[in-house]
mmCIF file of C-alpha atoms in Angstrom:
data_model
loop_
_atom_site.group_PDB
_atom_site.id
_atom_site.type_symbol
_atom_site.label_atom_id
_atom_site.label_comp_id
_atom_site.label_asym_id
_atom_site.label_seq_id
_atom_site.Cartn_x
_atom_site.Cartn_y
_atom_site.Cartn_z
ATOM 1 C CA UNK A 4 0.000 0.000 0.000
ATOM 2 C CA UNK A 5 1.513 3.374 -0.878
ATOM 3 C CA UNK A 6 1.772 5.744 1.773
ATOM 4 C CA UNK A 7 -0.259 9.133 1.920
ATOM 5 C CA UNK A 8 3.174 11.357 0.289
ATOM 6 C CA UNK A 9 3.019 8.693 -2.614
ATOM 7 C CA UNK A 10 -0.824 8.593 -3.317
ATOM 8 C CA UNK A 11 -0.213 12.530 -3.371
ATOM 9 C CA UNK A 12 1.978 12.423 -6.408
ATOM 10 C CA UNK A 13 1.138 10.687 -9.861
ATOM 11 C CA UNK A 14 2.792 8.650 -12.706
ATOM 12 C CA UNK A 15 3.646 10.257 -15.996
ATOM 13 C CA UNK A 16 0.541 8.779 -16.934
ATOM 14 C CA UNK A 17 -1.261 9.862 -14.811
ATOM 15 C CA UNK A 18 -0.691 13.267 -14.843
ATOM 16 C CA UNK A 19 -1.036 13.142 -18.634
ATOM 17 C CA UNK A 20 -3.880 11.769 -18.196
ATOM 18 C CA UNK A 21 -5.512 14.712 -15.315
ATOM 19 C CA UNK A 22 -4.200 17.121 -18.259
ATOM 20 C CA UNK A 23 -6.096 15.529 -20.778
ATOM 21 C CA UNK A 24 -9.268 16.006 -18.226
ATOM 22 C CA UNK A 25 -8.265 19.587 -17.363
ATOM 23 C CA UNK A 26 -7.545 20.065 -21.509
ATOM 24 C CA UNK A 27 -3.976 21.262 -21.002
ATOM 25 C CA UNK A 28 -1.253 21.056 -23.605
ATOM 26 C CA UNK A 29 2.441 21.950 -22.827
ATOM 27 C CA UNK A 30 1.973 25.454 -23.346
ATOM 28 C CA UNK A 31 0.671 25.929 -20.027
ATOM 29 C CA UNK A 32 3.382 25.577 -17.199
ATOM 30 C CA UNK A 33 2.958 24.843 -13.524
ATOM 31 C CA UNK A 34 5.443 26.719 -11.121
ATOM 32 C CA UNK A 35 4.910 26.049 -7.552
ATOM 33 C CA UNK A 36 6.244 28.784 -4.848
ATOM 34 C CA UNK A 37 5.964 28.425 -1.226
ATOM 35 C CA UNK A 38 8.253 28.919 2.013
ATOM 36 C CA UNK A 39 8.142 26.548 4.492
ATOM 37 C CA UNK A 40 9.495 25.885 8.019
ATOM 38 C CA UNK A 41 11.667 23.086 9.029
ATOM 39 C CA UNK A 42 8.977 21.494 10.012
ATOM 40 C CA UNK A 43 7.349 21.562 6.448
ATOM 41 C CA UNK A 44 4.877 23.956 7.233
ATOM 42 C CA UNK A 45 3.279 26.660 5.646
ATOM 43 C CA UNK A 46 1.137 27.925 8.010
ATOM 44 C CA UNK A 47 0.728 27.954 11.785
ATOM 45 C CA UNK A 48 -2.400 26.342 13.392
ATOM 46 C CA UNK A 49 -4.861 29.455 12.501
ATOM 47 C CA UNK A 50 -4.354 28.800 8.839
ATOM 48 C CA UNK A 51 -1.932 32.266 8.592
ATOM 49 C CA UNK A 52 1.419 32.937 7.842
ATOM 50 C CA UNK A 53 3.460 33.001 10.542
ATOM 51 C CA UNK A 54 6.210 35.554 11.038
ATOM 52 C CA UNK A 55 9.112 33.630 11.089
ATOM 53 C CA UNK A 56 8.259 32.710 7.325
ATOM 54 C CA UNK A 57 8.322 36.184 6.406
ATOM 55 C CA UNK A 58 11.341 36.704 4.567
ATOM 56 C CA UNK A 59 11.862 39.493 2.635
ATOM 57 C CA UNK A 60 14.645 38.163 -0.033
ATOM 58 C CA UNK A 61 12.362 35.371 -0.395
ATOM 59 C CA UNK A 62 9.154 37.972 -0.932
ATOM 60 C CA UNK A 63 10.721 40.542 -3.635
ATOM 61 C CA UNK A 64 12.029 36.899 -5.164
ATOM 62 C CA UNK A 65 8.495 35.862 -5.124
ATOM 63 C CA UNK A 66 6.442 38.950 -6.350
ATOM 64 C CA UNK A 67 8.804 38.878 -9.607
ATOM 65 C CA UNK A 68 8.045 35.590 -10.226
ATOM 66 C CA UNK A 69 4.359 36.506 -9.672
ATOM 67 C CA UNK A 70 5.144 39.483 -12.217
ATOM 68 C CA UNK A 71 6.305 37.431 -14.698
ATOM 69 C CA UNK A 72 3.553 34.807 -14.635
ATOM 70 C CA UNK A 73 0.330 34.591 -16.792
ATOM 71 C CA UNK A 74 -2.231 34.017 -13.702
ATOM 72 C CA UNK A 75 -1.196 33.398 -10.601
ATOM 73 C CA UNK A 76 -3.766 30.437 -9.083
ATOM 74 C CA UNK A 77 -4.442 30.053 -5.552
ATOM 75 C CA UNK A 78 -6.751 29.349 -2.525
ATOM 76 C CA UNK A 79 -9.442 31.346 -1.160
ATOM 77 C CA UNK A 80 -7.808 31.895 2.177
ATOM 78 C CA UNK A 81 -4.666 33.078 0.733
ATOM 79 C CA UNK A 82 -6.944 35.920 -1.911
ATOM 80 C CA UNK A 83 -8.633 37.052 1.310
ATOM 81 C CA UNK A 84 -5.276 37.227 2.839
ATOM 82 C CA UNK A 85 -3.335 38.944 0.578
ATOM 83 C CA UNK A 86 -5.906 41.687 -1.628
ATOM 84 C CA UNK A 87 -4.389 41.942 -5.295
ATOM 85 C CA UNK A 88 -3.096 45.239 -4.937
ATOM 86 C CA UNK A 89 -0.610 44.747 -8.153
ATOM 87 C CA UNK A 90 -4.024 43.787 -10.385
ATOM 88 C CA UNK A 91 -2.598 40.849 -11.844
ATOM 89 C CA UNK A 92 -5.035 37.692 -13.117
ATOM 90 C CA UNK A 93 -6.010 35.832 -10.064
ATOM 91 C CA UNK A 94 -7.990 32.416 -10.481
ATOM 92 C CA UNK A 95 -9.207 31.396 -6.780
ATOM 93 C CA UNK A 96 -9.843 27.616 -6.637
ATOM 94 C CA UNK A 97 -13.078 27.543 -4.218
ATOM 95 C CA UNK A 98 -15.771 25.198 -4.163
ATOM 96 C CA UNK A 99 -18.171 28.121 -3.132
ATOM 97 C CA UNK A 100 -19.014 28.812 -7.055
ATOM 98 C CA UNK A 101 -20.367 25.747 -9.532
ATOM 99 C CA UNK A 102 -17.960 26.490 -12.325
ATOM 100 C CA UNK A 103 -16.255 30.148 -12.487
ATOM 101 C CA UNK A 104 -17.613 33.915 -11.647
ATOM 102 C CA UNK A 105 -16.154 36.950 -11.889
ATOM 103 C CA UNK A 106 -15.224 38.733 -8.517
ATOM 104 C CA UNK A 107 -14.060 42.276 -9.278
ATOM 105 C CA UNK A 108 -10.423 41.520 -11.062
ATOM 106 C CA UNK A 109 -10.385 38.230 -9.833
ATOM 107 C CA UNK A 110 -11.794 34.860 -11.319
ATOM 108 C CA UNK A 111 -13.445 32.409 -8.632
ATOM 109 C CA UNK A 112 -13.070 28.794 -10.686
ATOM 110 C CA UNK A 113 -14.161 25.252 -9.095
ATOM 111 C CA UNK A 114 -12.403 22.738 -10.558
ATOM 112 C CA UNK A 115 -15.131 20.555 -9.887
ATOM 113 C CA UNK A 116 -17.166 22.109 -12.347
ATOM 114 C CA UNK A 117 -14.984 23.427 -15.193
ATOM 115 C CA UNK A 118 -11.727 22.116 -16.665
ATOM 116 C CA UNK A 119 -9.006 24.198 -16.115
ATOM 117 C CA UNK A 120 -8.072 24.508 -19.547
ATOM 118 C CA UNK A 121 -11.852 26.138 -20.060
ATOM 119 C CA UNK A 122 -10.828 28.191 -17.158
ATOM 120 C CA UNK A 123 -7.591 29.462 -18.754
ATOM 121 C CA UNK A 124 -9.722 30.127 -22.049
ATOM 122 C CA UNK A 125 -12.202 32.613 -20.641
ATOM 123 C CA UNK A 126 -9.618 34.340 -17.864
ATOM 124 C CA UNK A 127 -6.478 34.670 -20.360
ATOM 125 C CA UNK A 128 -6.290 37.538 -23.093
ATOM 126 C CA UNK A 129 -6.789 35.404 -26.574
ATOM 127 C CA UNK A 130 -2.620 36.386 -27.331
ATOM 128 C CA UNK A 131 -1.301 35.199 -23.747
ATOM 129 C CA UNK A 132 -4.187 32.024 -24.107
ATOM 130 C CA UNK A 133 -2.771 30.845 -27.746
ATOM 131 C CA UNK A 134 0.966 31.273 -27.489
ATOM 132 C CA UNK A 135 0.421 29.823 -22.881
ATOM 133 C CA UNK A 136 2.394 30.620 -20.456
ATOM 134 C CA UNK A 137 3.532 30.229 -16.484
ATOM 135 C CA UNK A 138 0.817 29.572 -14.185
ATOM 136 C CA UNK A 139 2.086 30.550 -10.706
ATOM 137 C CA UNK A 140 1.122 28.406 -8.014
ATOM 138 C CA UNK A 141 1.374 30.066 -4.249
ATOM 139 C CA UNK A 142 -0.599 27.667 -2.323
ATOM 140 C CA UNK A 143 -2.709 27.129 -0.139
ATOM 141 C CA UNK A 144 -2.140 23.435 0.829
ATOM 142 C CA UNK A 145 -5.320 21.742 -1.311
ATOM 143 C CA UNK A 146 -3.959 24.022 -4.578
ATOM 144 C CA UNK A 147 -0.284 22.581 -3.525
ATOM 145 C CA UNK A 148 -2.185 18.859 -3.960
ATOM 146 C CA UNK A 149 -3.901 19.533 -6.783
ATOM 147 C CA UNK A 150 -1.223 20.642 -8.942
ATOM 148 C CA UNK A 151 1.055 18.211 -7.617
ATOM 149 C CA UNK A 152 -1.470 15.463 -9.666
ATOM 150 C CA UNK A 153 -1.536 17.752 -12.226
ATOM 151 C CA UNK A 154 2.402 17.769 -12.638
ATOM 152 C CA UNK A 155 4.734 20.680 -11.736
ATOM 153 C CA UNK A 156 6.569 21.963 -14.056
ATOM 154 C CA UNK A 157 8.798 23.783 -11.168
ATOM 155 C CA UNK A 158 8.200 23.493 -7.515
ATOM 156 C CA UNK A 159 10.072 26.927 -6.040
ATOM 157 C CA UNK A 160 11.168 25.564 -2.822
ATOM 158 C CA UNK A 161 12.226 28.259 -0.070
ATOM 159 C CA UNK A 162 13.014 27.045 3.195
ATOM 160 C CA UNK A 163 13.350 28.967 6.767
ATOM 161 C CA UNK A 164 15.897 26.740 7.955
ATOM 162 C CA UNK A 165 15.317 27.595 11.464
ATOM 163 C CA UNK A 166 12.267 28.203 12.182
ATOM 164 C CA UNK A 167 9.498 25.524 13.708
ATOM 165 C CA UNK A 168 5.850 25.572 13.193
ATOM 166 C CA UNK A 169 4.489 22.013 14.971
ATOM 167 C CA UNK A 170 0.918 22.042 14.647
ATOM 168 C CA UNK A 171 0.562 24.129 11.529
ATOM 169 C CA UNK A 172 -0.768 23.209 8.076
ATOM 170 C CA UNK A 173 2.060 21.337 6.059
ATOM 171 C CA UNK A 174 3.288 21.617 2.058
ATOM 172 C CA UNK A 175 1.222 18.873 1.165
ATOM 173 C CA UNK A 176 -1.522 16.446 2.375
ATOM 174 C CA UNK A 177 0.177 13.363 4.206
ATOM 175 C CA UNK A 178 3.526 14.960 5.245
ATOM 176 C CA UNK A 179 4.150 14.173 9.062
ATOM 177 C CA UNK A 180 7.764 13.231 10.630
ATOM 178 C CA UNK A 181 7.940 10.152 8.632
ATOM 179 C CA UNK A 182 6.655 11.479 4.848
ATOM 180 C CA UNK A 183 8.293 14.831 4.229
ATOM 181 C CA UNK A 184 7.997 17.737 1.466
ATOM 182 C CA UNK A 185 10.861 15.983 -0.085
ATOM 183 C CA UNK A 186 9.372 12.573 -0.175
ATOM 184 C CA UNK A 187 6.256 14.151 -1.747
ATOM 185 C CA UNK A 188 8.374 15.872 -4.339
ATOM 186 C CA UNK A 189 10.593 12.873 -5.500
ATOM 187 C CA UNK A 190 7.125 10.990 -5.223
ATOM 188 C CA UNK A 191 5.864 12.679 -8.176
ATOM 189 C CA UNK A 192 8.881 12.734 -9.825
ATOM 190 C CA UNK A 193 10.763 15.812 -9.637
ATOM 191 C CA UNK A 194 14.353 16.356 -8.818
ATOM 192 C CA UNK A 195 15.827 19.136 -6.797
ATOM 193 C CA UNK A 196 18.606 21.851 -8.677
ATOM 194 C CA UNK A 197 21.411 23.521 -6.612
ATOM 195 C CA UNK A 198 20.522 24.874 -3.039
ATOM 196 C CA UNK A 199 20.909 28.860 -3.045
ATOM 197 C CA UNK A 200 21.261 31.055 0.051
ATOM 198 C CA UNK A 201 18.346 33.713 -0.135
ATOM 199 C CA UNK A 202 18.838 35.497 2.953
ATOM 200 C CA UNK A 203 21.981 34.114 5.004
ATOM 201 C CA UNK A 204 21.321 35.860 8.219
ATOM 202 C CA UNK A 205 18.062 34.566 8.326
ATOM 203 C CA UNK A 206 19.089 30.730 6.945
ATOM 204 C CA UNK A 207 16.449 30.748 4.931
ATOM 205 C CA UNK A 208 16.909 28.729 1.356
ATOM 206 C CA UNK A 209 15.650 28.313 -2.136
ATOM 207 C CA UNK A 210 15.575 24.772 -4.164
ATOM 208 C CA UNK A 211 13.963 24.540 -7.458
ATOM 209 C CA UNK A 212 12.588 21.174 -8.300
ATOM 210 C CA UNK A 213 12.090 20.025 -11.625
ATOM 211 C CA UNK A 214 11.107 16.849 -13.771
ATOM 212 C CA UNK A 215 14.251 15.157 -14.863
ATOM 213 C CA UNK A 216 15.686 16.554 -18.245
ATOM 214 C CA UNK A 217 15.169 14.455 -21.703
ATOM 215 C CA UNK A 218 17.265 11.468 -21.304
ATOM 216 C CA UNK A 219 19.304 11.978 -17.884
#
C-alpha cells in the first residue's frame, strides 16, 4: 500500500492523463512557490502565515516571479489574505461557485465544475491564451495537492531553515515526521537543482525542483 506522500503524487501517466481532463497542452506551465518551516509547514495552526516565514529576499524573489507569470492560481484563504493590490489575473480555486464567476479583477473557478483549460480560455487575453504561459502556483495546501497530480513543471522551494511551526498546516496532504515535502516531491517525480542562500542571516533557502531533463 503506498503511503499518503506517494498517493499525493502521480505517474507520468497519470498526470497526462488529469491534463487531458483539465484540456492542457504543454503550453501551459505549472510553477509552484511556497516557504516553508523546518517542520514543512506553511502555516501555523490558525491557517496564517506566521512571522518567522516572512522573509523578505524570499518575498521581492516571489512577487517577480508573480510578475512574470500569466495568472497566478491560488486558494481562497490566501486571496482574502493577501488583496491583489498589483491587479494581476487571479484564479481562486473555491468550491463556493459551480464552475467560475467573476469577482471584481479576480476569477473564482471550481475545478469541480470546469476544466481548467476552459478556465484558462475565458480568464487569459486570446494572445497570452494561444501562445500559454507560467501559471504561478502560491498555495494554499489543497492548490499545492492539486497541482502536484496535475504535474509541476517547477516546484520553487524556499526554506526557513530555522524556524518551527508544529501544529501548523504542512506543504502537502500526508507529510508528518515520517513522509516529508521531499518525499512528496521525488514521489511525483521531480528532482531538486542547486541549493541557493536567499537570505543568510536569516538561513532561509531556495531549491527549485524540476522533472528530470530528456534522457538523464
Amino acid at each position: 500500500m503506498p503511503s499518503p506522500v506517494e498517493a499525493a503524487g502521480s505517474s507520468g501517466t497519470e498526470t497526462e492523463g488529469l491534463r487531458a481532463v483539465h484540456r492542457l497542452d504543454r503550453r501551459f506551465r505549472f510553477h509552484g512557490h511556497a516557504i516553508v518551516s523546518a517542520d514543512d509547514c506553511i502555516a501555523g495552526p490558525d491557517g496564517l502565515t506566521p512571522k518567522a516565514l516572512r522573509n523578505e529576499a524570499d518575498w521581492v524573489r516571489f512577487q517577480a516571479m508573480l510578475d512574470a507569470a500569466a495568472v497566478t492560481v491560488l486558494g481562497r484563504l490566501g486571496h482574502e489574505a493577501n488583496p491583489n493590490v498589483a491587479r494581476r489575473r487571479r484564479l481562486v480555486l473555491t468550491g463556493g461557485v459551480a464552475a467560475l464567476e467573476a469577482d471584481g479583477d479576480n476569477w473564482l473557478w471550481n475545478p469541480a465544475g470546469l476544466p481548467l483549460g476552459q478556465a484558462l480560455e475565458r480568464v487569459l487575453p486570446p494572445d497570452i491564451h494561444r501562445s500559454g504561459g507560467v501559471l504561478a502556483v502560491p498555495g494554499g495546501r489543497r492548490v499545492f495537492d492539486f497541482f502536484l497530480k496535475l504535474g509541476y513543471d517547477e516546484f520553487h522551494l524556499a526554506r526557513a531553515e530555522r524556524a518551527t511551526v508544529g501544529r501548523g498546516t504542512r506543504l502537502f496532504s500526508g507529510l508528518d515526521e515520517r513522509h516529508t515535502a521531499v518525499d512528496a516531491l521525488l514521489s511525483a517525480g521531480l528532482v531538486p537543482g542547486a541549493r541557493e542562500v536567499l537570505d543568510g542571516d536569516a538561513d532561509v533557502s531556495l531549491t527549485i525542483w524540476r522533472p528530470p531533463a530528456a534522457g538523464s
